[in-house]
Coordinates of C-alpha atoms in Angstrom, one line a residue:
M1 CA -24.3 -3.4 -8.8
R2 CA -23.4 -5.2 -5.6
D3 CA -20.7 -7.1 -7.3
Q4 CA -19.2 -3.8 -8.6
H5 CA -19.2 -2.3 -5.0
R6 CA -17.6 -5.5 -3.7
W7 CA -14.9 -5.3 -6.3
L8 CA -14.2 -1.6 -5.4
R9 CA -14.0 -2.5 -1.7
R10 CA -11.6 -5.3 -2.4
L11 CA -9.5 -2.9 -4.5
T12 CA -9.4 -0.3 -1.7
V13 CA -8.3 -2.8 0.9
L14 CA -5.7 -4.2 -1.5
V15 CA -4.2 -0.8 -2.2
A16 CA -4.3 0.3 1.4
G17 CA -2.6 -2.9 2.5
L18 CA 0.0 -2.6 -0.2
L19 CA 0.8 1.0 0.8
L20 CA 1.1 0.1 4.5
L21 CA 3.3 -2.9 3.7
L22 CA 5.7 -0.9 1.6
L23 CA 5.8 2.0 4.0
G24 CA 6.4 -0.3 7.0
A25 CA 9.1 -2.3 5.3
T26 CA 10.9 0.7 3.8
A27 CA 14.1 1.9 5.4
P28 CA 14.7 5.5 6.0
A29 CA 14.9 7.4 2.8
S30 CA 18.3 7.2 1.1
A31 CA 19.7 10.6 0.6
H32 CA 20.8 11.6 -2.8
A33 CA 24.0 13.5 -1.9
A34 CA 26.8 11.0 -1.2
L35 CA 30.0 11.8 0.7
R36 CA 32.8 12.0 -1.8
E37 CA 35.9 12.7 0.5
T38 CA 36.9 14.0 3.9
D39 CA 39.8 16.1 5.1
P40 CA 41.2 14.5 7.3
A41 CA 40.4 11.1 5.8
D42 CA 38.3 8.7 7.8
G43 CA 40.4 6.6 10.2
T44 CA 43.7 8.4 9.6
V45 CA 46.3 9.1 12.4
L46 CA 47.7 12.7 12.3
K47 CA 50.9 13.9 13.9
S48 CA 49.2 17.2 14.9
A49 CA 45.6 18.4 15.3
P50 CA 44.0 19.7 12.1
R51 CA 42.7 23.3 11.9
Q52 CA 39.3 22.2 10.5
V53 CA 37.3 19.3 9.2
T54 CA 36.0 19.5 5.6
L55 CA 33.5 17.2 4.0
T56 CA 33.0 17.1 0.2
F57 CA 29.8 15.6 -1.4
T58 CA 28.7 14.6 -4.9
E59 CA 26.3 17.6 -5.1
S60 CA 25.5 20.8 -3.3
V61 CA 24.2 20.5 0.2
G62 CA 22.4 22.7 2.7
L63 CA 23.6 23.1 6.2
L64 CA 21.5 22.8 9.3
T65 CA 21.9 24.7 12.6
D66 CA 24.0 21.9 14.0
S67 CA 25.4 20.1 10.9
L68 CA 28.8 19.0 12.3
R69 CA 29.5 17.8 15.8
V70 CA 33.0 16.8 17.1
Y71 CA 33.4 14.5 20.1
D72 CA 36.7 13.8 22.0
P73 CA 37.8 10.3 23.1
R74 CA 35.8 10.7 26.3
N75 CA 32.6 11.4 24.4
H76 CA 32.6 15.1 25.4
R77 CA 31.6 17.5 22.7
V78 CA 34.4 19.7 21.4
R79 CA 33.6 23.4 21.1
T80 CA 33.9 24.3 17.4
G81 CA 33.0 27.2 15.1
E82 CA 29.8 27.3 13.1
A83 CA 29.6 25.0 10.1
D84 CA 29.8 26.7 6.7
H85 CA 30.8 26.1 3.1
A86 CA 34.2 26.4 1.7
P87 CA 34.5 29.6 -0.5
G88 CA 32.7 29.0 -3.8
R89 CA 32.0 25.3 -2.9
S90 CA 28.3 24.6 -2.1
D91 CA 29.1 20.9 -2.2
T92 CA 31.2 21.1 1.0
A93 CA 30.7 21.4 4.7
R94 CA 33.4 22.4 7.1
V95 CA 33.9 23.3 10.7
S96 CA 36.8 25.0 12.5
L97 CA 38.5 23.1 15.4
P98 CA 40.1 24.5 18.5
A99 CA 43.9 25.1 18.5
R100 CA 44.6 22.7 21.3
M101 CA 43.4 19.1 21.0
G102 CA 44.6 16.3 23.1
T103 CA 45.9 12.9 21.9
G104 CA 43.4 10.3 20.9
T105 CA 40.6 9.4 18.5
Y106 CA 37.9 12.0 17.7
T107 CA 34.5 11.4 16.2
V108 CA 32.8 13.7 13.7
A109 CA 29.0 13.3 13.4
W110 CA 27.5 15.2 10.5
R111 CA 24.1 15.7 8.9
V112 CA 23.3 17.9 5.8
V113 CA 20.4 18.3 3.3
S114 CA 21.1 17.3 -0.3
A115 CA 20.1 19.5 -3.2
D116 CA 17.0 17.3 -3.9
S117 CA 15.7 18.0 -0.3
H118 CA 16.7 14.7 1.3
P119 CA 18.8 14.7 4.5
V120 CA 22.0 12.6 4.7
S121 CA 24.0 11.8 7.8
G122 CA 27.0 9.8 8.9
A123 CA 30.1 9.8 11.1
L124 CA 33.9 9.6 10.7
T125 CA 36.9 9.3 13.0
F126 CA 40.4 10.7 13.0
S127 CA 43.2 10.4 15.6
V128 CA 45.8 12.8 16.9
G129 CA 49.1 11.2 17.8
K130 CA 47.7 7.7 18.2
R131 CA 44.5 5.7 18.2
T132 CA 42.7 5.3 21.4
A133 CA 39.4 3.6 22.5
T134 CA 36.4 5.9 22.2
T135 CA 33.1 5.6 23.8
T136 CA 31.4 7.4 21.0
S137 CA 29.9 4.4 19.2
V138 CA 26.2 5.3 18.5
L139 CA 25.0 8.9 18.2
P140 CA 21.2 8.8 18.6
D141 CA 20.9 12.5 17.8
R142 CA 22.4 12.0 14.4
A143 CA 20.3 9.0 13.4
E144 CA 16.9 8.9 11.7
N145 CA 13.8 9.3 13.8
R146 CA 11.6 6.4 12.6
A147 CA 8.4 8.1 13.6
T148 CA 9.2 11.3 11.8
T149 CA 10.5 9.5 8.7
S150 CA 7.5 7.2 8.5
L151 CA 5.0 10.1 8.8
Y152 CA 6.9 12.2 6.3
N153 CA 7.0 9.3 3.8
I154 CA 3.3 8.6 4.3
A155 CA 2.5 12.2 3.6
R156 CA 4.6 12.0 0.4
Y157 CA 2.7 8.9 -0.8
I158 CA -0.7 10.5 -0.1
A159 CA 0.4 13.7 -1.9
Y160 CA 1.4 11.8 -5.0
L161 CA -1.9 9.8 -5.1
S162 CA -3.9 13.0 -4.5
V163 CA -2.3 15.0 -7.3
A164 CA -2.7 12.1 -9.7
L165 CA -6.4 11.9 -8.9
L166 CA -6.9 15.7 -9.0
L167 CA -5.1 16.4 -12.3
G168 CA -6.2 13.1 -13.9
T169 CA -9.9 13.8 -13.2
A170 CA -9.6 17.3 -14.6
A171 CA -7.9 16.0 -17.8
F172 CA -10.6 13.3 -18.2
V173 CA -13.4 15.9 -17.9
A174 CA -11.7 18.4 -20.2
Y175 CA -10.6 16.0 -23.0
C176 CA -12.9 13.0 -22.8
R177 CA -16.1 15.1 -22.2
P178 CA -18.3 12.5 -20.5
P179 CA -22.1 13.2 -20.9
R180 CA -22.4 13.6 -17.2
W181 CA -19.6 14.3 -14.8
S182 CA -21.4 15.4 -11.6
H183 CA -20.4 12.1 -10.0
L184 CA -16.7 13.2 -10.3
R185 CA -17.1 16.4 -8.2
R186 CA -16.9 14.6 -4.8
P187 CA -13.7 12.6 -5.6
T188 CA -12.1 15.7 -7.1
L189 CA -13.0 17.8 -4.0
A190 CA -11.7 15.0 -1.7
A191 CA -8.4 14.8 -3.7
W192 CA -8.0 18.6 -3.4
W193 CA -8.5 18.6 0.4
T194 CA -6.2 15.5 0.8
L195 CA -3.5 17.1 -1.2
F196 CA -3.8 20.4 0.7
A197 CA -3.7 18.6 4.1
S198 CA -0.7 16.4 3.1
T199 CA 1.2 19.4 1.9
I200 CA 0.6 21.1 5.2
A201 CA 1.8 18.0 7.0
L202 CA 5.0 17.9 4.8
F203 CA 5.7 21.5 5.7
L204 CA 5.3 21.0 9.4
L205 CA 7.4 17.8 9.4
R206 CA 10.1 19.3 7.2
A207 CA 12.3 20.6 10.0
P208 CA 12.1 17.4 12.2
Y209 CA 12.7 15.3 9.1
E210 CA 15.9 17.3 8.2
E211 CA 17.1 17.3 11.8
G212 CA 16.3 13.7 12.5
T213 CA 14.3 14.6 15.6
S214 CA 10.9 13.5 16.8
P215 CA 7.6 14.9 15.4
D216 CA 7.1 16.9 18.6
G217 CA 9.2 19.8 17.1
A218 CA 6.8 20.2 14.1
L219 CA 5.1 23.2 15.6
V220 CA 8.1 25.0 16.9
L221 CA 8.0 28.6 15.6
S222 CA 11.8 28.8 14.9
S223 CA 11.7 25.6 12.9
L224 CA 8.8 26.7 10.8
T225 CA 10.5 30.0 10.1
R226 CA 13.7 28.3 9.0
T227 CA 11.7 25.8 6.8
A228 CA 10.0 28.7 5.1
T229 CA 13.4 30.1 4.0
T230 CA 14.6 26.8 2.5
R231 CA 14.0 25.8 -1.1
P232 CA 11.9 22.7 -0.1
G233 CA 9.8 24.9 2.2
E234 CA 9.3 27.6 -0.4
L235 CA 8.1 24.9 -2.9
L236 CA 5.6 23.5 -0.4
L237 CA 4.3 27.0 0.3
A238 CA 4.0 27.6 -3.5
R239 CA 2.0 24.4 -3.8
L240 CA -0.4 25.5 -1.1
A241 CA -0.8 28.9 -2.9
L242 CA -1.5 27.2 -6.2
L243 CA -4.1 24.9 -4.6
L244 CA -5.9 27.9 -3.1
L245 CA -5.8 29.6 -6.5
A246 CA -7.1 26.5 -8.2
G247 CA -9.9 26.3 -5.6
A248 CA -10.8 29.9 -6.2
C249 CA -10.9 29.4 -10.0
A250 CA -13.1 26.3 -9.5
L251 CA -15.6 28.3 -7.4
S252 CA -15.7 31.1 -10.0
L253 CA -16.3 28.6 -12.8
S254 CA -19.2 27.0 -10.9
R255 CA -20.9 30.4 -10.5
W256 CA -20.2 32.0 -13.9
R257 CA -19.9 28.8 -15.9
R258 CA -21.8 30.2 -18.9
R259 CA -19.9 33.5 -19.0
I260 CA -16.4 32.1 -19.0
P261 CA -15.1 30.9 -22.4
R262 CA -14.1 27.3 -22.5
R263 CA -10.7 28.1 -24.0
A264 CA -10.0 30.4 -21.1
T265 CA -11.0 27.7 -18.6
L266 CA -8.8 25.1 -20.3
T267 CA -5.8 27.5 -20.5
T268 CA -6.1 28.4 -16.8
A269 CA -6.3 24.7 -15.8
A270 CA -3.3 23.8 -18.0
V271 CA -1.2 26.6 -16.4
L272 CA -2.1 25.6 -12.9
S273 CA -1.4 21.9 -13.6
L274 CA 2.0 22.7 -15.0
A275 CA 2.9 25.0 -12.1
L276 CA 1.7 22.4 -9.6
S277 CA 3.8 19.7 -11.2
L278 CA 6.8 21.9 -11.0
T279 CA 6.7 22.0 -7.2
W280 CA 7.5 18.3 -7.3
A281 CA 10.1 18.3 -10.1
A282 CA 12.1 21.2 -8.6
A283 CA 12.4 19.3 -5.3
E284 CA 13.3 15.8 -6.4
H285 CA 16.1 14.1 -8.4
A286 CA 15.8 16.5 -11.3
S287 CA 16.9 19.4 -9.2
A288 CA 20.5 18.2 -8.9
G289 CA 23.0 16.5 -11.1
L290 CA 23.3 16.5 -14.9
Q291 CA 21.2 18.7 -17.3
V292 CA 19.1 20.2 -14.5
P293 CA 16.8 22.3 -16.8
L294 CA 16.1 19.4 -19.2
A295 CA 15.7 17.0 -16.2
I296 CA 13.1 19.3 -14.6
A297 CA 11.1 19.6 -17.8
S298 CA 11.2 15.8 -18.2
A299 CA 10.2 15.2 -14.6
T300 CA 7.3 17.6 -15.0
L301 CA 6.0 15.9 -18.2
H302 CA 6.4 12.5 -16.5
L303 CA 4.3 13.6 -13.6
L304 CA 1.6 15.1 -15.8
A305 CA 1.4 12.0 -18.0
M306 CA 1.2 9.8 -14.9
A307 CA -1.6 11.9 -13.5
A308 CA -3.5 11.9 -16.8
W309 CA -3.3 8.1 -17.0
L310 CA -3.8 7.1 -13.4
G311 CA -6.2 9.8 -12.4
G312 CA -8.0 9.4 -15.7
L313 CA -8.4 5.6 -15.0
A314 CA -10.0 6.4 -11.7
A315 CA -12.4 8.9 -13.4
L316 CA -13.2 6.3 -16.1
L317 CA -13.9 3.6 -13.6
L318 CA -16.3 5.9 -11.7
T319 CA -18.0 6.9 -15.0
L320 CA -18.5 3.3 -16.0
R321 CA -20.0 2.4 -12.6
R322 CA -22.6 5.2 -13.0
S323 CA -23.4 4.5 -16.6
S324 CA -26.6 2.6 -17.5
P325 CA -26.4 -1.0 -18.6
D326 CA -28.3 -0.1 -21.7
P327 CA -25.7 -0.2 -24.6
A328 CA -27.2 2.9 -26.2
A329 CA -26.5 4.9 -23.0
L330 CA -22.9 3.9 -22.6
P331 CA -20.3 6.7 -22.6
T332 CA -18.7 5.3 -25.7
R333 CA -17.3 8.6 -26.9
A334 CA -15.7 9.3 -23.5
V335 CA -14.2 5.8 -23.4
T336 CA -12.8 6.1 -26.9
R337 CA -11.3 9.5 -26.2
F338 CA -9.7 8.3 -23.0
S339 CA -8.1 5.5 -24.9
R340 CA -6.4 8.1 -27.1
L341 CA -5.4 10.1 -24.0
A342 CA -3.9 7.0 -22.3
F343 CA -1.9 6.2 -25.4
A344 CA -0.5 9.7 -25.5
S345 CA 0.3 9.5 -21.8
V346 CA 2.1 6.2 -22.2
T347 CA 4.2 7.6 -25.1
V348 CA 5.3 10.6 -22.9
L349 CA 5.9 8.3 -19.9
V350 CA 8.2 6.0 -22.0
A351 CA 10.2 8.8 -23.5
T352 CA 10.7 10.7 -20.2
G353 CA 11.2 7.5 -18.3
V354 CA 14.0 6.3 -20.5
Y355 CA 15.8 9.7 -20.1
Q356 CA 15.4 9.7 -16.3
S357 CA 16.6 6.1 -16.1
W358 CA 19.7 7.0 -18.1
R359 CA 20.3 10.1 -16.0
G360 CA 19.9 8.2 -12.7
L361 CA 21.7 5.0 -13.5
G362 CA 24.8 6.0 -15.5
S363 CA 25.7 2.4 -16.4
W364 CA 24.0 -0.9 -17.1
Q365 CA 25.8 -2.5 -14.1
A366 CA 24.0 -0.1 -11.8
L367 CA 20.7 -1.9 -12.7
T368 CA 21.7 -4.8 -10.5
D369 CA 24.4 -3.4 -8.2
T370 CA 22.5 -0.5 -6.7
T371 CA 19.2 -0.2 -4.8
Y372 CA 18.1 2.4 -7.3
G373 CA 18.6 0.0 -10.2
R374 CA 16.7 -2.8 -8.5
V375 CA 13.8 -0.6 -7.6
L376 CA 13.8 0.6 -11.3
L377 CA 13.7 -3.0 -12.5
A378 CA 10.7 -3.7 -10.2
K379 CA 9.0 -0.6 -11.7
L380 CA 9.8 -1.7 -15.2
A381 CA 8.2 -5.1 -14.5
A382 CA 5.1 -3.3 -13.1
V383 CA 4.9 -1.0 -16.1
T384 CA 5.0 -4.1 -18.4
L385 CA 2.0 -5.5 -16.5
L386 CA 0.3 -2.1 -16.7
L387 CA 0.8 -1.9 -20.5
A388 CA -0.6 -5.4 -20.9
A389 CA -3.7 -4.4 -18.8
A390 CA -4.0 -1.2 -20.9
S391 CA -3.8 -3.1 -24.1
R392 CA -6.6 -5.4 -22.9
S393 CA -8.7 -2.3 -22.0
R394 CA -8.0 -0.8 -25.4
R395 CA -9.3 -4.0 -27.1
W396 CA -12.5 -3.9 -25.0
T397 CA -12.9 -0.2 -25.8
T398 CA -12.8 -1.0 -29.6
R399 CA -15.4 -3.8 -29.1
L400 CA -17.6 -1.5 -27.1
A401 CA -17.6 1.1 -29.8
A402 CA -18.3 -1.5 -32.4
S403 CA -21.2 -3.1 -30.4
R404 CA -23.1 0.2 -29.9
P405 CA -26.5 -0.3 -31.6
A406 CA -27.4 2.0 -34.5
P407 CA -30.4 4.3 -34.0
L408 CA -33.8 2.7 -34.8
H409 CA -35.6 3.8 -38.0
H410 CA -38.5 6.2 -37.5
L411 CA -41.8 4.8 -38.4
V412 CA -43.4 6.5 -41.4
P413 CA -47.2 6.9 -41.4
E414 CA -49.2 5.1 -44.1
P415 CA -50.1 7.5 -46.9
A416 CA -53.8 8.2 -47.3
G417 CA -55.5 5.9 -49.9
G418 CA -52.3 4.2 -50.8
P419 CA -51.1 0.7 -50.3
P420 CA -49.4 -0.1 -47.0
L421 CA -45.7 0.3 -46.8
P422 CA -43.6 -2.9 -46.5
P423 CA -42.9 -3.9 -42.9
L424 CA -39.6 -2.7 -41.5
P425 CA -37.1 -5.4 -40.6
E426 CA -37.2 -6.5 -37.0
T427 CA -34.5 -5.0 -34.9
P428 CA -33.0 -7.5 -32.5
A429 CA -33.2 -6.7 -28.9
P430 CA -30.0 -5.3 -27.3
S431 CA -27.9 -8.2 -26.0
L432 CA -26.1 -8.2 -22.7
P433 CA -23.4 -5.6 -22.8
L434 CA -20.5 -8.0 -22.4
P435 CA -17.9 -5.5 -23.7
H436 CA -19.1 -3.0 -21.1
H437 CA -18.8 -5.5 -18.3
H438 CA -15.3 -6.7 -19.3
L439 CA -14.1 -3.1 -19.8
R440 CA -15.0 -2.4 -16.2
R441 CA -13.0 -5.3 -14.9
S442 CA -10.1 -4.5 -17.2
V443 CA -10.0 -0.9 -16.1
L444 CA -10.2 -2.1 -12.4
A445 CA -7.1 -4.3 -12.9
E446 CA -5.3 -1.6 -14.8
M447 CA -6.0 0.8 -11.9
A448 CA -4.6 -1.6 -9.3
V449 CA -1.4 -2.1 -11.2
A450 CA -1.1 1.6 -11.8
V451 CA -1.2 2.2 -8.1
V452 CA 1.7 -0.2 -7.7
V453 CA 3.6 1.7 -10.3
L454 CA 3.0 4.9 -8.5
V455 CA 4.2 3.4 -5.2
L456 CA 7.4 2.2 -6.8
T457 CA 7.9 5.6 -8.4
T458 CA 7.7 7.3 -5.0
L459 CA 10.2 4.8 -3.7
L460 CA 12.5 5.6 -6.6
T461 CA 12.5 9.3 -5.6
S462 CA 13.7 8.3 -2.1
T463 CA 16.6 6.2 -3.3
L464 CA 20.2 7.2 -4.1
P465 CA 20.6 7.3 -7.9
G466 CA 23.0 4.7 -9.3
R467 CA 25.1 7.4 -11.0
A468 CA 25.7 9.2 -7.6
A469 CA 26.4 6.0 -5.8
A470 CA 29.0 5.0 -8.4
G471 CA 30.6 8.5 -8.3
A472 CA 30.8 8.4 -4.5
A473 CA 32.4 4.9 -4.6
Q474 CA 34.9 5.9 -7.2
S475 CA 35.8 9.1 -5.3
A476 CA 36.1 7.2 -2.0
A477 CA 38.4 4.6 -3.6
P478 CA 42.0 5.1 -2.3
A479 CA 44.5 6.4 -4.7
A480 CA 47.2 4.0 -5.9
G481 CA 50.1 3.7 -3.5
I482 CA 48.4 5.4 -0.6
P483 CA 48.0 3.2 2.4
T484 CA 44.5 3.0 3.8
A485 CA 43.3 1.3 6.9
S486 CA 40.9 -1.7 6.5
V487 CA 38.0 -1.6 9.0
T488 CA 35.9 -4.8 9.5
T489 CA 32.9 -5.2 11.7
L490 CA 31.7 -8.6 12.9
P491 CA 28.5 -9.1 14.8
F492 CA 28.4 -11.9 17.4
D493 CA 25.7 -13.6 19.5
I494 CA 26.4 -16.0 22.3
G495 CA 22.7 -17.0 22.5
T496 CA 22.3 -15.8 26.1
P497 CA 20.5 -12.6 27.4
G498 CA 22.8 -9.7 26.8
G499 CA 25.3 -11.9 25.0
H500 CA 25.4 -10.2 21.6
G501 CA 27.3 -7.2 20.2
R502 CA 29.9 -6.5 17.6
V503 CA 33.7 -6.3 17.2
Q504 CA 35.2 -3.5 15.1
I505 CA 38.7 -4.4 13.9
T506 CA 41.1 -2.0 12.2
L507 CA 44.0 -3.4 10.1
D508 CA 46.3 -0.6 9.3
P509 CA 47.3 -0.1 6.5
G510 CA 45.6 -3.3 5.3
R511 CA 48.4 -4.3 2.9
V512 CA 51.1 -6.9 2.5
G513 CA 53.8 -6.4 5.2
T514 CA 53.7 -5.2 8.7
N515 CA 50.3 -4.0 10.0
S516 CA 49.0 -2.8 13.3
L517 CA 45.7 -4.2 14.5
Q518 CA 43.2 -2.7 16.9
A519 CA 39.9 -4.2 18.0
V520 CA 37.0 -2.7 20.0
V521 CA 34.1 -4.7 21.4
Y522 CA 30.7 -3.1 21.6
G523 CA 27.9 -4.5 23.7
P524 CA 24.1 -4.8 23.0
D525 CA 23.5 -1.1 24.0
G526 CA 26.1 0.1 21.5
G527 CA 28.6 1.1 24.2
L528 CA 32.1 -0.3 24.9
S529 CA 32.1 -3.8 26.4
S530 CA 34.9 -5.5 28.3
V531 CA 35.5 -9.1 27.6
P532 CA 37.9 -11.5 29.3
E533 CA 39.4 -12.9 26.1
L534 CA 39.6 -12.0 22.4
R535 CA 41.4 -14.0 19.8
I536 CA 41.8 -13.0 16.1
T537 CA 43.4 -15.1 13.4
L538 CA 43.8 -14.8 9.6
T539 CA 43.7 -17.7 7.2
L540 CA 44.2 -17.7 3.4
P541 CA 42.4 -20.9 2.2
A542 CA 43.4 -20.5 -1.5
Q543 CA 47.1 -20.8 -0.5
R544 CA 46.6 -23.0 2.6
I545 CA 48.2 -20.5 4.8
G546 CA 47.2 -20.1 8.4
P547 CA 45.6 -19.7 10.8
L548 CA 48.0 -16.8 11.7
D549 CA 47.4 -15.6 15.3
T550 CA 47.5 -11.8 15.6
K551 CA 48.2 -12.1 19.4
V552 CA 46.2 -9.1 20.4
T553 CA 46.4 -8.0 24.0
D554 CA 44.1 -6.1 26.2
R555 CA 45.1 -2.4 26.3
G556 CA 42.4 -1.3 28.7
G557 CA 39.2 -0.7 26.8
Y558 CA 40.4 -2.1 23.5
W559 CA 42.6 -4.9 22.1
A560 CA 45.6 -4.4 19.9
A561 CA 48.7 -5.8 18.3
D562 CA 51.4 -3.3 17.4
A563 CA 53.0 -5.4 14.6
F564 CA 51.4 -8.2 12.6
H565 CA 52.9 -9.5 9.4
V566 CA 50.7 -10.4 6.4
P567 CA 52.9 -12.3 3.9
I568 CA 50.9 -12.2 0.6
P569 CA 47.9 -10.4 -0.8
G570 CA 44.5 -12.1 -1.2
T571 CA 41.1 -12.5 0.4
W572 CA 41.9 -13.7 3.9
T573 CA 39.4 -15.2 6.3
M574 CA 39.4 -13.3 9.6
K575 CA 38.2 -15.4 12.5
V576 CA 37.3 -13.7 15.8
T577 CA 36.7 -15.7 19.0
V578 CA 34.9 -13.7 21.7
R579 CA 34.6 -15.1 25.3
V580 CA 32.2 -13.2 27.5
S581 CA 32.4 -15.5 30.6
E582 CA 34.2 -18.6 31.8
V583 CA 32.0 -20.9 29.8
D584 CA 30.4 -18.7 27.0
Q585 CA 32.2 -17.9 23.8
V586 CA 31.5 -17.7 20.1
T587 CA 33.6 -17.6 16.9
V588 CA 32.6 -15.5 13.9
S589 CA 34.4 -15.0 10.6
K590 CA 34.4 -12.6 7.7
P591 CA 36.5 -12.2 4.5
V592 CA 39.1 -9.4 4.5
R593 CA 40.9 -8.2 1.4
V594 CA 44.6 -7.5 1.7
V595 CA 46.4 -5.8 -1.2
R596 CA 50.0 -5.1 -2.1

């Protein structure tokens, strides 16, 4: 028994460490709405000021109270109208601009919420008359707040684990019918309370998560009111209501257990489980994109099958721990029935997983070229290990059922006056229940791998689908024959305190022929930095051309060359030499593509 407790403690530490490692190493959640196009286009120079700025995304988006902000070349906020959608276009966000706007480069910082409840933010620039240096380099109020994002992601992970344990334990008791299940009441109650608390945390953190602000604003009444009117907030409130209803039903069942028909109990549990799963499916990937009704149905079945398998494994492991070492007392029937339940769950998981992978990827190339595809490959590898562990558990289940001893023959009393009956054959003493011992270890290993699969599944719901990424990249590609500026950013580090930063270089139009070139140097704090010397050259190693000196000059805050000729297309090597003092300088390089 001590060995079993030691194994469980090790598993708990392993799972907790794995979750903390993944949560600590995970970047802010990738939003699922990608920017398709902007009007005016990013980096363009306009002869006159536009009347409005319009952003178009790959799916419908929700607007925040301050979704679009416009800054002038001096980093002063421009007074604009309230952000709204274009008529009949929920996939757009636009804001009206003032009639009079001065010459220079303007920055637009934006933040919206995608249809699947994840916020997305970014920035773009456009110039009126000519490009000028702008001090708007980093906009902290538009960036992710790491504390809020980490807390929100932790609550999402905990909610997934809790619902798996809650629904899986219920499925195990209802279908597998263990001889005793009182030991499962405490874990089920803990899962209910954990899911209830994590859902409240998600609701409170929803507004700061969308706005990208600190967790301090979680209890602001106006934020809570606005969250309650959004679709993600409504689904979280519905989840809380369903949990309260489930708790009330459980209390009623414990009081009037003998008066309530079993069929009514199972029907109520199935309906509540289905409705609870829908609160996840209607708020994640399935709620946007292709075939939304079918996708929501698939995601709901996927979650239910995952919960039946993972939560059922936890219930089975606890049942095996509490069972007697006597082979005659082992819950063989419950183990055998769970084997069937697990097989059915795997079948549903494979079918729905294939459909969701096709829907999210869109192409085979996305498996390796997108973050979504790479996370999916990791999940497939973990699922393969999980299937191997499940197969091993199934074999030990078969051996356990076969090794259960037959009931002993009842002794028959000797008849009066008759000859004694022949002696019964000796029944061998029960041997050490090795199948039972190996099944426990196999289920333990299966449980550990299943938790890894659940973690990867949660990561997958926080990653931009490959189909959306490909669509955004294709839409963002310039049309043939339309000049588009090439923007290159090169980080540099002199190796001295404060001697690092980045150089942002714009080659316009980035094609063969005459180009203009502008370079802005940013310091370690993200603001503009003045350097005594900057030299930029282009070399085409394949044709042995160069280095060609661009001869940029200091224009007071930025460096520029009005006319620089690029003779032929190809992948050029751009070398930038930055001198920050009389003796300190560094040279960095990066490939730049020049087209016809």
